[in-house]
XYZ file of C-alpha atoms in Angstrom:
552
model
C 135.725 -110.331 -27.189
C 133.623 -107.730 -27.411
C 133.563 -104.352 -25.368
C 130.893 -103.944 -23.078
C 128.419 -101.202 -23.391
C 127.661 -100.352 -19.982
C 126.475 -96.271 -21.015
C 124.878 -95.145 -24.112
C 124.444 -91.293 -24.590
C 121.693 -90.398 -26.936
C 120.989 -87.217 -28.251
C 117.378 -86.347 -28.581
C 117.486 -82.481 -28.583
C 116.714 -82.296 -32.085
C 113.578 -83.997 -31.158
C 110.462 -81.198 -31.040
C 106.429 -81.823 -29.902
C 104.067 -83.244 -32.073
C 104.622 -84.591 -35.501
C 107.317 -81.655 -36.430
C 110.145 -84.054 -36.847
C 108.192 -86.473 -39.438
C 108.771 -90.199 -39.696
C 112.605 -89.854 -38.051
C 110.851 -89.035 -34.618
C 108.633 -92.144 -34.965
C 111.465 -94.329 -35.843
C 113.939 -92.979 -32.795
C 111.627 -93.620 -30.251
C 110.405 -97.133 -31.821
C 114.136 -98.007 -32.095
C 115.451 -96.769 -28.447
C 112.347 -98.950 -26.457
C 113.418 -101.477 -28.709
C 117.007 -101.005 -27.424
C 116.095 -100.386 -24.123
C 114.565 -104.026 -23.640
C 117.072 -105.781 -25.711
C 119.954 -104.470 -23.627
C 118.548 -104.335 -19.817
C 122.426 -104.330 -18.702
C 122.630 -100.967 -20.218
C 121.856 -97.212 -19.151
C 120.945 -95.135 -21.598
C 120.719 -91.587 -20.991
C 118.691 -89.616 -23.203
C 120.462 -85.853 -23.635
C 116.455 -83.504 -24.421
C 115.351 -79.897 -24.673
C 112.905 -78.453 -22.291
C 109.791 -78.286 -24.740
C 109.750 -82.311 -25.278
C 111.394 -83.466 -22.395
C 107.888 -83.684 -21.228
C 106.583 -85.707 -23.915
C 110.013 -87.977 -24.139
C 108.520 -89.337 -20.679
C 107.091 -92.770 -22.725
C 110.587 -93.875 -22.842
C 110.976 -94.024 -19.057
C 112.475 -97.225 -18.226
C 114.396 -98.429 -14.749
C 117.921 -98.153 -17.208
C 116.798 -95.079 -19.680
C 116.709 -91.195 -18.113
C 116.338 -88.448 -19.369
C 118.614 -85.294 -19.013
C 117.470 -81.588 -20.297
C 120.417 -80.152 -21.685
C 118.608 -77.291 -23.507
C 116.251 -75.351 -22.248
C 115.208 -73.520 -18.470
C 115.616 -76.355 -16.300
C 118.682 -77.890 -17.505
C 121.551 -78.862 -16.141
C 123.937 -75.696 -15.570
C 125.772 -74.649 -18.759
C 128.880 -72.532 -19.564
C 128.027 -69.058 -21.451
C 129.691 -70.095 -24.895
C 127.057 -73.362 -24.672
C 124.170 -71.594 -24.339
C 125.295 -69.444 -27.088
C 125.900 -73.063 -29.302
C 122.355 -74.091 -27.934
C 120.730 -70.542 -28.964
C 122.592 -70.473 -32.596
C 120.783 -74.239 -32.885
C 117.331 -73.376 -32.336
C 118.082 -69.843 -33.723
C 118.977 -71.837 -37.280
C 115.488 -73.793 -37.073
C 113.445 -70.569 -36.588
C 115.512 -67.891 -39.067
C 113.888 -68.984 -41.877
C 110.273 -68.096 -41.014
C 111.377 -64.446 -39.435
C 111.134 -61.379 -41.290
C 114.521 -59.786 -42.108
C 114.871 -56.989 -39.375
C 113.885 -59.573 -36.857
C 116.157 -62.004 -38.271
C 119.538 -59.758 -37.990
C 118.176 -59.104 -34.583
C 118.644 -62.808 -33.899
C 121.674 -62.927 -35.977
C 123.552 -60.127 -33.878
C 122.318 -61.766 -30.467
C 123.778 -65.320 -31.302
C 127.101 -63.806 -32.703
C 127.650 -61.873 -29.375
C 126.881 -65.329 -27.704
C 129.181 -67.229 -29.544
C 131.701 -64.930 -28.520
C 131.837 -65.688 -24.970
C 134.954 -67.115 -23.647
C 134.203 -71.411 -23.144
C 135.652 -73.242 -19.627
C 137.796 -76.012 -21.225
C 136.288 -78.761 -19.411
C 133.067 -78.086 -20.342
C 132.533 -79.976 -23.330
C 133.616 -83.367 -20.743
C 129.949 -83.954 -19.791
C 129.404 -87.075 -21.369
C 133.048 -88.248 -19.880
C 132.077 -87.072 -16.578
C 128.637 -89.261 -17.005
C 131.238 -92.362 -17.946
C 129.721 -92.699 -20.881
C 130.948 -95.600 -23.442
C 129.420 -94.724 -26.839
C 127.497 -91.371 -28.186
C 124.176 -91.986 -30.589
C 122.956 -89.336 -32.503
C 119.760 -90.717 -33.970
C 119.101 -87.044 -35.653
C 122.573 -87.048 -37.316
C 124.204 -83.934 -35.631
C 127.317 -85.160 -33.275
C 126.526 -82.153 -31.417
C 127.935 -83.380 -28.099
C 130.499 -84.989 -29.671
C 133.913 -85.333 -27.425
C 137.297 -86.710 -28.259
C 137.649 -90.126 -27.718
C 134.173 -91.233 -26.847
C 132.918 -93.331 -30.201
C 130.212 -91.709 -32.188
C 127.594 -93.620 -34.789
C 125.622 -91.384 -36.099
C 122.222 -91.962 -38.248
C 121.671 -90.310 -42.167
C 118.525 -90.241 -43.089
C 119.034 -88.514 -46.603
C 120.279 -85.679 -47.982
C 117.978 -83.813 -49.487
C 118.878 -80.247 -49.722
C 121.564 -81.380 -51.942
C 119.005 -82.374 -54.546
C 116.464 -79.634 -53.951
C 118.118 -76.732 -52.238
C 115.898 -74.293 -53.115
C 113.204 -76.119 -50.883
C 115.446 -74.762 -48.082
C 116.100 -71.537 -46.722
C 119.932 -70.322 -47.708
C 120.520 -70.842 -43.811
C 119.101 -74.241 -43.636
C 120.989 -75.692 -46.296
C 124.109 -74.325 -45.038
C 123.408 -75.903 -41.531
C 122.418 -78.802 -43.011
C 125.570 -79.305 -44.453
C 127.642 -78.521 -41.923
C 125.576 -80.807 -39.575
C 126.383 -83.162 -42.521
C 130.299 -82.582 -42.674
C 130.404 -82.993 -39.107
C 128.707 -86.452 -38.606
C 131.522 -87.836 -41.735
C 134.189 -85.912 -39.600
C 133.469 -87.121 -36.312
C 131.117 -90.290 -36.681
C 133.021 -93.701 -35.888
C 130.211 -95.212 -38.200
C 127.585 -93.834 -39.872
C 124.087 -95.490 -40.460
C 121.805 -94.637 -43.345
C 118.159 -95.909 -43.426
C 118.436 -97.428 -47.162
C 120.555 -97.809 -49.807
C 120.036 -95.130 -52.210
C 120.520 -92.851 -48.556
C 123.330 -94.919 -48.124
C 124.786 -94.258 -51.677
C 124.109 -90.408 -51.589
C 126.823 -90.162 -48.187
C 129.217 -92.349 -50.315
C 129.247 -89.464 -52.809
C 129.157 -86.261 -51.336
C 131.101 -87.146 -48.214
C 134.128 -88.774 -48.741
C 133.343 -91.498 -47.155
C 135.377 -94.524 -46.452
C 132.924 -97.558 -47.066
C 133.469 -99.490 -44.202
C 132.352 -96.780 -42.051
C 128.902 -96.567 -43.348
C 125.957 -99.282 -43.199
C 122.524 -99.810 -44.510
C 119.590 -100.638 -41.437
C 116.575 -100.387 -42.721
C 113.130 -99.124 -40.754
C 111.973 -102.295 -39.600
C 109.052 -101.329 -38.408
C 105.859 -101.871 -41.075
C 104.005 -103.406 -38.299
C 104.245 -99.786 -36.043
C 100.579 -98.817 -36.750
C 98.507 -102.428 -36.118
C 94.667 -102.833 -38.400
C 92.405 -100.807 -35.999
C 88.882 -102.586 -34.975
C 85.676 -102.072 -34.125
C 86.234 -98.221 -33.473
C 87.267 -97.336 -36.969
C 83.246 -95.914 -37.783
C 83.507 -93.660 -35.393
C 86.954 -92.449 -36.363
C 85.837 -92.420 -39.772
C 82.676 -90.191 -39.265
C 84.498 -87.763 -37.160
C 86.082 -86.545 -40.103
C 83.564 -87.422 -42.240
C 84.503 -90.322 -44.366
C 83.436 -93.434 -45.218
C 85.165 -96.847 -45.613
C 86.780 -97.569 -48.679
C 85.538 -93.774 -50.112
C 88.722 -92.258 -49.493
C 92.348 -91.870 -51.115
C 94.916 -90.811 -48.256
C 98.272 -89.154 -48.642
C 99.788 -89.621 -44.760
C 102.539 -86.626 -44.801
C 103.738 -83.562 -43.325
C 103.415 -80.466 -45.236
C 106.887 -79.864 -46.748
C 107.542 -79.004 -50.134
C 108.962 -82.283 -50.974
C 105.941 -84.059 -50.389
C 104.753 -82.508 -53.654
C 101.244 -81.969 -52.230
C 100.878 -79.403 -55.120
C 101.296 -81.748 -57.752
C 98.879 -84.374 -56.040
C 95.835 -81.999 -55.949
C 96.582 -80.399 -59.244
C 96.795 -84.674 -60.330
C 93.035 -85.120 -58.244
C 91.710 -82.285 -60.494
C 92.274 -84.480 -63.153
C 91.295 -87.622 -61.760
C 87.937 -85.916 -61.054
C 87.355 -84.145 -64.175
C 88.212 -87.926 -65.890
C 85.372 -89.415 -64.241
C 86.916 -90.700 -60.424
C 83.666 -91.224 -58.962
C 81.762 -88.369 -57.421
C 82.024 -90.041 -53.583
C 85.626 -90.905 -53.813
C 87.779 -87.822 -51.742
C 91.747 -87.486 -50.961
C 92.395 -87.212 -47.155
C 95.942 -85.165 -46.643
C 97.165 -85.080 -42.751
C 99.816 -83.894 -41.556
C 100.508 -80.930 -38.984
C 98.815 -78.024 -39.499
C 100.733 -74.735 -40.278
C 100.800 -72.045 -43.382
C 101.713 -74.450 -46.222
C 98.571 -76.595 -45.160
C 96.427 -72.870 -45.039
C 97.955 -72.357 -48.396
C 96.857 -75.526 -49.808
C 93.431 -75.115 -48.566
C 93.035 -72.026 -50.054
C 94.441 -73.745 -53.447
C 91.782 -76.361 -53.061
C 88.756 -73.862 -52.501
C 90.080 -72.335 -55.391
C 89.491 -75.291 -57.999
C 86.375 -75.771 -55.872
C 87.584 -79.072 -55.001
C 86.962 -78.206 -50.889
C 84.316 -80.699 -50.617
C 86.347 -83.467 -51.473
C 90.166 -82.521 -50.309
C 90.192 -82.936 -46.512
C 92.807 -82.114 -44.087
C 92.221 -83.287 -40.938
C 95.730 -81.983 -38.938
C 98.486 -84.236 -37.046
C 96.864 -87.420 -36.290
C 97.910 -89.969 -33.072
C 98.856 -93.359 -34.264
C 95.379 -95.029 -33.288
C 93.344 -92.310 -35.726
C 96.089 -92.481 -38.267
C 95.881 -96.144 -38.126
C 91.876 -96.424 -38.570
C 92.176 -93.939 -41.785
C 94.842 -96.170 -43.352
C 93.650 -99.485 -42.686
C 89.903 -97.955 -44.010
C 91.186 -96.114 -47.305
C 90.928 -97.268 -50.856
C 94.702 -96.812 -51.781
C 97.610 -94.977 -50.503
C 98.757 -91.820 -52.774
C 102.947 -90.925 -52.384
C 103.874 -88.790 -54.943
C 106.826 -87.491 -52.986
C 109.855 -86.000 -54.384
C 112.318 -87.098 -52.383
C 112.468 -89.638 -49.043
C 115.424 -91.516 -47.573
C 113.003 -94.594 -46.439
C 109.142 -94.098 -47.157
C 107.805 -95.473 -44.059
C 103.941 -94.813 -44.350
C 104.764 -96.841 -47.916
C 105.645 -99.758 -45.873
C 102.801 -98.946 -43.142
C 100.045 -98.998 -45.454
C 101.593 -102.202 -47.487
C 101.509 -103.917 -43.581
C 97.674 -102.614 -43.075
C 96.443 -104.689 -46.457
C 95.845 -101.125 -48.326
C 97.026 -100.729 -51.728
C 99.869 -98.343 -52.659
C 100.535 -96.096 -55.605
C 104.265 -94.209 -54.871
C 106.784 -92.130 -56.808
C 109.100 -93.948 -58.989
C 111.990 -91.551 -57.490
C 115.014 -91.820 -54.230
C 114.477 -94.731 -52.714
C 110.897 -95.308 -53.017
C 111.316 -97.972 -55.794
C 113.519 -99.884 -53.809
C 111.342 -99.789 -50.242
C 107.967 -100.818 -52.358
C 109.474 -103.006 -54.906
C 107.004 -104.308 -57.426
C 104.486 -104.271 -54.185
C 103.124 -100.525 -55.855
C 101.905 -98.386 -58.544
C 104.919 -96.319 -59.338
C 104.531 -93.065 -61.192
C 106.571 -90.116 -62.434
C 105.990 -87.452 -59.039
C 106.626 -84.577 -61.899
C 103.525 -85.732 -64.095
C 100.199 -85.373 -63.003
C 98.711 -86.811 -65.585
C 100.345 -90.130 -64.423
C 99.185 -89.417 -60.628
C 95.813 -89.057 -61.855
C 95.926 -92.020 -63.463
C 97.107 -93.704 -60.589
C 94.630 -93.005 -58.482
C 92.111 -93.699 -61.021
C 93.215 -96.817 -61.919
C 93.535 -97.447 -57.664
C 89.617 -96.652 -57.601
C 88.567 -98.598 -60.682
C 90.693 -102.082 -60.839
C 89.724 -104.270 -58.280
C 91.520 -106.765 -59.569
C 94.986 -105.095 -59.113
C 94.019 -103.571 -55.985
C 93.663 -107.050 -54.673
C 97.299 -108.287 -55.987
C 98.847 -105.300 -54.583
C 97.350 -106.240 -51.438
C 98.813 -109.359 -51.590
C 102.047 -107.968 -52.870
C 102.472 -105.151 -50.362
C 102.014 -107.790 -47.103
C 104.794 -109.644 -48.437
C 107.043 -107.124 -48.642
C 105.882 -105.384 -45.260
C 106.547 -108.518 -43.849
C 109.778 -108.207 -44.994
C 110.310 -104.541 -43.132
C 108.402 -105.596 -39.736
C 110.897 -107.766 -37.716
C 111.600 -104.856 -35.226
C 114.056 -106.798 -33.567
C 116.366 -107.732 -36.347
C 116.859 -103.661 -36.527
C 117.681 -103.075 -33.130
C 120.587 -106.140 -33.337
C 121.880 -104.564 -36.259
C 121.834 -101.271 -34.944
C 123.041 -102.857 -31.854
C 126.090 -104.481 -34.167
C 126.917 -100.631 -35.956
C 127.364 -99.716 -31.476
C 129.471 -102.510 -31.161
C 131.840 -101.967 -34.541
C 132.152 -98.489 -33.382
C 133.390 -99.308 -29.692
C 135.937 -101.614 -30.693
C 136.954 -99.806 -33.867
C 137.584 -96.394 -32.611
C 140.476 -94.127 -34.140
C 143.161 -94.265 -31.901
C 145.938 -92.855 -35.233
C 146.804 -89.587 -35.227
C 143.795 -87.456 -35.976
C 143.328 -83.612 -36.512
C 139.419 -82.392 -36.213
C 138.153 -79.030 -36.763
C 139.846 -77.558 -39.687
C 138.002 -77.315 -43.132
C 139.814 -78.171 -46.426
C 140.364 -74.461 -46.825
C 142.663 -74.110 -43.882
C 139.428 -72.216 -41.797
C 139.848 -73.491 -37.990
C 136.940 -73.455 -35.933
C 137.128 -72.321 -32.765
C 137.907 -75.586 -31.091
C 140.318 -78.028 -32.606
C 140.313 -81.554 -31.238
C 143.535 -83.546 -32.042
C 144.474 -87.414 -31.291
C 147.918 -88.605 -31.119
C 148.774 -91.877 -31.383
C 151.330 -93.024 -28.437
C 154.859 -93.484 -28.973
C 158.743 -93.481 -27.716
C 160.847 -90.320 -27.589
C 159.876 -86.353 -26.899
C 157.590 -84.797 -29.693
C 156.104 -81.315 -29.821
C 152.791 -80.630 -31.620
C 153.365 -77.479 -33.588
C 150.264 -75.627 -34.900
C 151.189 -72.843 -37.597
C 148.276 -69.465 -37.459
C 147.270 -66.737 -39.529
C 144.849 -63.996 -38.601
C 143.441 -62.278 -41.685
C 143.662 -58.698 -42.075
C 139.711 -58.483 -42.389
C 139.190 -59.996 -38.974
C 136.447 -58.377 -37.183
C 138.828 -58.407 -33.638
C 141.896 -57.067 -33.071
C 143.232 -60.490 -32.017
C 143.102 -64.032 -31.120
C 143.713 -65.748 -28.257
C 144.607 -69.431 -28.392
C 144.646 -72.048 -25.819
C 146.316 -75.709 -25.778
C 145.038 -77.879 -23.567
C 146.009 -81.765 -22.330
C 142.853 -83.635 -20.364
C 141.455 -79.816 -20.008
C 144.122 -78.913 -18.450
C 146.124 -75.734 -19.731
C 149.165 -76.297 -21.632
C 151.338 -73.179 -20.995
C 150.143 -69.502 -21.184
C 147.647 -67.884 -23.825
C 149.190 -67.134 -27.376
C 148.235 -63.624 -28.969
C 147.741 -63.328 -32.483
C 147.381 -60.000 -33.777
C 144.932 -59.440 -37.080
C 147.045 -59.309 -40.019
C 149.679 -61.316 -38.124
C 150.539 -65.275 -37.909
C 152.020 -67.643 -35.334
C 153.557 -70.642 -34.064
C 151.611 -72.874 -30.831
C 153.748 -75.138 -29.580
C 152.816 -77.990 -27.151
C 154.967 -80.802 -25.730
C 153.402 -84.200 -26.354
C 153.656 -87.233 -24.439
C 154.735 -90.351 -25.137
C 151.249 -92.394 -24.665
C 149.731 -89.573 -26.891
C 146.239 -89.127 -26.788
C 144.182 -86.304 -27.191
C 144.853 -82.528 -27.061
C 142.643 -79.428 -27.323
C 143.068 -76.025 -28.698
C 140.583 -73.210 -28.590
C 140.699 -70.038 -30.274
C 138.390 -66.896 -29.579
C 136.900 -64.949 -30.290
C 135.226 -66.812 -33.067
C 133.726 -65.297 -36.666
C 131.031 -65.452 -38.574
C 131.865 -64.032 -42.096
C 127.881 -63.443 -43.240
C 127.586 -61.683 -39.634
C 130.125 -59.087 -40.823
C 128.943 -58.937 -44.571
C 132.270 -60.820 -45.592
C 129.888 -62.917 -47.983
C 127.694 -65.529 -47.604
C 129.559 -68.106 -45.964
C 127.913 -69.062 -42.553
C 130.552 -71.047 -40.709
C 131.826 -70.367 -37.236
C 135.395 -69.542 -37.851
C 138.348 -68.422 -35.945
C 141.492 -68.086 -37.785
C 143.422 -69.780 -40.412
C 145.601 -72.930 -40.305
C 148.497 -72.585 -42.459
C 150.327 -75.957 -41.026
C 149.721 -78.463 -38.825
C 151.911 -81.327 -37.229
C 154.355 -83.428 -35.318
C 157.471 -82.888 -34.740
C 160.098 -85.335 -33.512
C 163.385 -84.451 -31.646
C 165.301 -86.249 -34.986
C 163.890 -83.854 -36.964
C 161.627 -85.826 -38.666
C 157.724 -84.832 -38.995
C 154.505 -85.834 -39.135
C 152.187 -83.652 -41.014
C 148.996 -83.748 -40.527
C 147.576 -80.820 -42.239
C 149.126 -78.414 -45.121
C 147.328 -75.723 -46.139
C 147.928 -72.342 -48.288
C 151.403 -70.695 -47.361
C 149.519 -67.011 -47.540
C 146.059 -65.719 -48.100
């Protein structure tokens, strides 16, 4: 029998106003009202930050709250957490400061992170009885020990493109990766080829990861009578329009789709046809514009800014085609959207755009412009196809719009996780290089006889402090007094373990930041080095459940 599910944690602090979280916002909230009705027998509280806790309010239901975490009028938080909360935002915004302001930021955080942390802090969601944790943004952020954890992977991007990322970014972005494989009972990705790219760069045990796709191509409905004066707000006419629905990022390509109207124009794409771009505004959309007055091609490129579903709707449902020459998507919902609104699609032949749009689209090489242009040519010339992809794309929308099949399956990855939890011996928090971070989280599987959990440390010469302090606790409660470890020096934590196991916490402070301290370019919170890690029984024998370098 199955486990009931009477609390549901979900963690919507990555969520930001506005369209700056793409098509993951819109699926999140589609998927948790969807969740919501399905399962009226369970709370769910939504974990926010102050700037959309506001906007979050749509989700209001008599079994969903919402809870600020982040932000000024949040719940009261221990020093080390704001720190945790400031170096998360801090990451988001690094990339657009200039450098002196940047190591400004970079100094404040450290001196954050290096607050001392209450031990039963990190027991809200136990204290709120909660069953499962959902982190529909990936990052298991609030994760705690022994509370299930299904987290969703949406793609993985800046291992393909880095260099569309700021050095920072990519190395949060994989550490917010690691983290969800670490401590994720079951992992969800929104397709296959998504799905596929965890299998390979994390390690991942099959079982543990499953496909649900965005079922949701029916999101934005046909708009009616009011399309005209939607339309001649922004000054467009039916049918007299190409539209690329998309934020401004740089995998969206937007580059290579003007450079690809140019040509499209210059080979004879009639004089009235235009390309509509929206998306929110900000200084890659500026820099486009200027791009576009540039090849004096500002009378037909229009950006008309971050659109609400009912305008987006009316310009979709009113276009000639859909243009997505993207580089790179884990799903390609507006793909499916326009297929669902009758509009015919031209897409990139790339990620897993080929296998969302099937044979329903034009697909073209995003890297040739020559082929976009084409595209969209042939979009504004051949009736005839335009009609059969028409026909094409509502079949397969149809098969992306049951809603409600997504929210059982997604209610089916909960499930697997409750009743599937770890409950083996388990060590989280070290990295394969023996580098701790400053909390390590370990499960213990019950059984007869004593047993001591022996933890073997090395402090590194380089260390910025003069020494560590380490911590064992038991159900956050302390397990013994604090052990010193001087830089340069190792030792030996030792706690007794009982026989039902379970799980046991060590901290270690201050932690370190080798980029802070120009000890390379490695951005990880450390604390120390784990040279051995395990269980040891009063026969002698041991478990081992970590082994690292024997000196560094």
């Amino acid at each position: 029998m199955n486990k009931r599910l009477n609390t549901i944690a979900v963690d919507l602090t990555p969520v930001l106003p506005g369209g700056e979280n793409g098509g993951a916002k819109i699926f999140v909230l589609e998927l948790l009202r969807h969740l919501a009705e399905m399962a009226p027998q369970t709370r769910f509280i939504l974990l926010t930050q102050a700037a959309a806790h506001e906007e979050l309010e749509i989700l209001d239901r008599s079994n969903v709250r919402r809870l600020m975490v982040v932000g000024p009028a949040a719940e009261p938080v221990a020093p080390n957490q704001l720190g945790k909360r400031f170096k998360s935002f801090a990451r988001r915004l690094l990339s657009i400061f200039p450098g002196r302001v940047r190591r400004v930021v970079n100094r404040l955080r450290y001196k954050l992170s290096t607050i001392p942390s209450p031990a039963g802090f990190n027991s809200m969601l136990r204290e709120m009885n909660v069953d499962l944790l959902f982190c529909p943004f990936t990052a298991p952020t609030y994760f705690e020990p022994g509370i299930p954890v299904v987290s969703t992977i949406y793609d993985l991007q800046y291992k393909t493109y880095p260099d569309f990322f700021a050095e920072a970014d990519v190395a949060q972005r994989d550490r917010t990766f690691n983290d969800a494989c670490r401590r994720a009972t079951v992992l969800v990705a929104i397709s296959d080829y998504a799905r596929e790219s965890a299998l390979k760069h994390g390690n991942l045990d099959p079982s543990r990861i499953s496909t649900v796709y965005l079922r949701m191509g029916q999101r934005i409905a046909q708009q009616g009578g009011d399309d005209g004066d939607i339309l001649s707000r922004h000054a467009l006419g039916a049918k007299k329009y190409l539209l690329y629905p998309a934020n401004f990022w740089k995998h969206k390509n937007h580059e290579m789709l003007i450079t690809a109207f140019g040509m499209a124009c210059a080979q004879g794409l009639a004089a009235d046809i235009k390309l509509v771009c929206t998306g929110a505004p900000g200084e890659r959309q500026e820099w486009l514009k200027r791009s576009v007055r540039a090849m004096h091609l500002h009378d037909r490129v229009i950006f008309p800014g971050y659109l609400p579903n009912a305008e987006l709707g009316a310009l979709i449902s009113s276009c000639l085609g859909v243009v997505f020459p993207s580089l790179y998507e884990g799903f390609g919902l507006p793909v499916i959207e326009a297929m669902a609104a009758g509009v015919p699609v031209a897409c990139s032949n790339t990620t897993s755009l080929p296998e969302v749009a099937s044979e329903a689209a034009i697909l073209f090489n995003p890297r040739i412009p020559d082929e976009i242009a084409q595209a969209m040519v042939t979009l504004a010339e051949n009736e005839v196809l335009r009609e059969r992809l028409v026909r094409a794309g509502l079949q397969r929308a149809a098969e992306f719009a049951d809603s409600a099949l997504m929210t059982r399956q997604y209610w089916e990855c909960f499930q697997f996780a409750l009743t599937n939890a770890k409950h083996g011996n388990q060590l989280i928090g070290v990295y394969e290089d023996g580098w701790c971070s400053p909390a390590l989280n370990i499960q213990i599987a019950a059984a007869a006889g004593a047993r001591t959990l022996e933890i073997e440390f090395l402090a590194p010469k380089w260390l910025p402090e003069t020494r560590l302090t380490v911590q064992g606790y038991r159900n956050d409660t302390p397990l013994g007094s604090p052990l010193i470890i001087a830089r340069g020096a190792g030792a030996q934590l030792s706690l007794p373990v009982e026989s039902g196991g379970g799980w046991y916490k060590v901290t270690i402070s201050p932690p370190y930041i080798p980029s802070y301290e120009a000890h390379g370019d490695d951005q990880r919170v450390l604390s120390c080095i784990m040279q051995r890690c395990g269980i040891a029984l009063a026969d002698g024998e041991r478990t081992v459940l970590f082994s690292g370098k024997t000196d560094v």
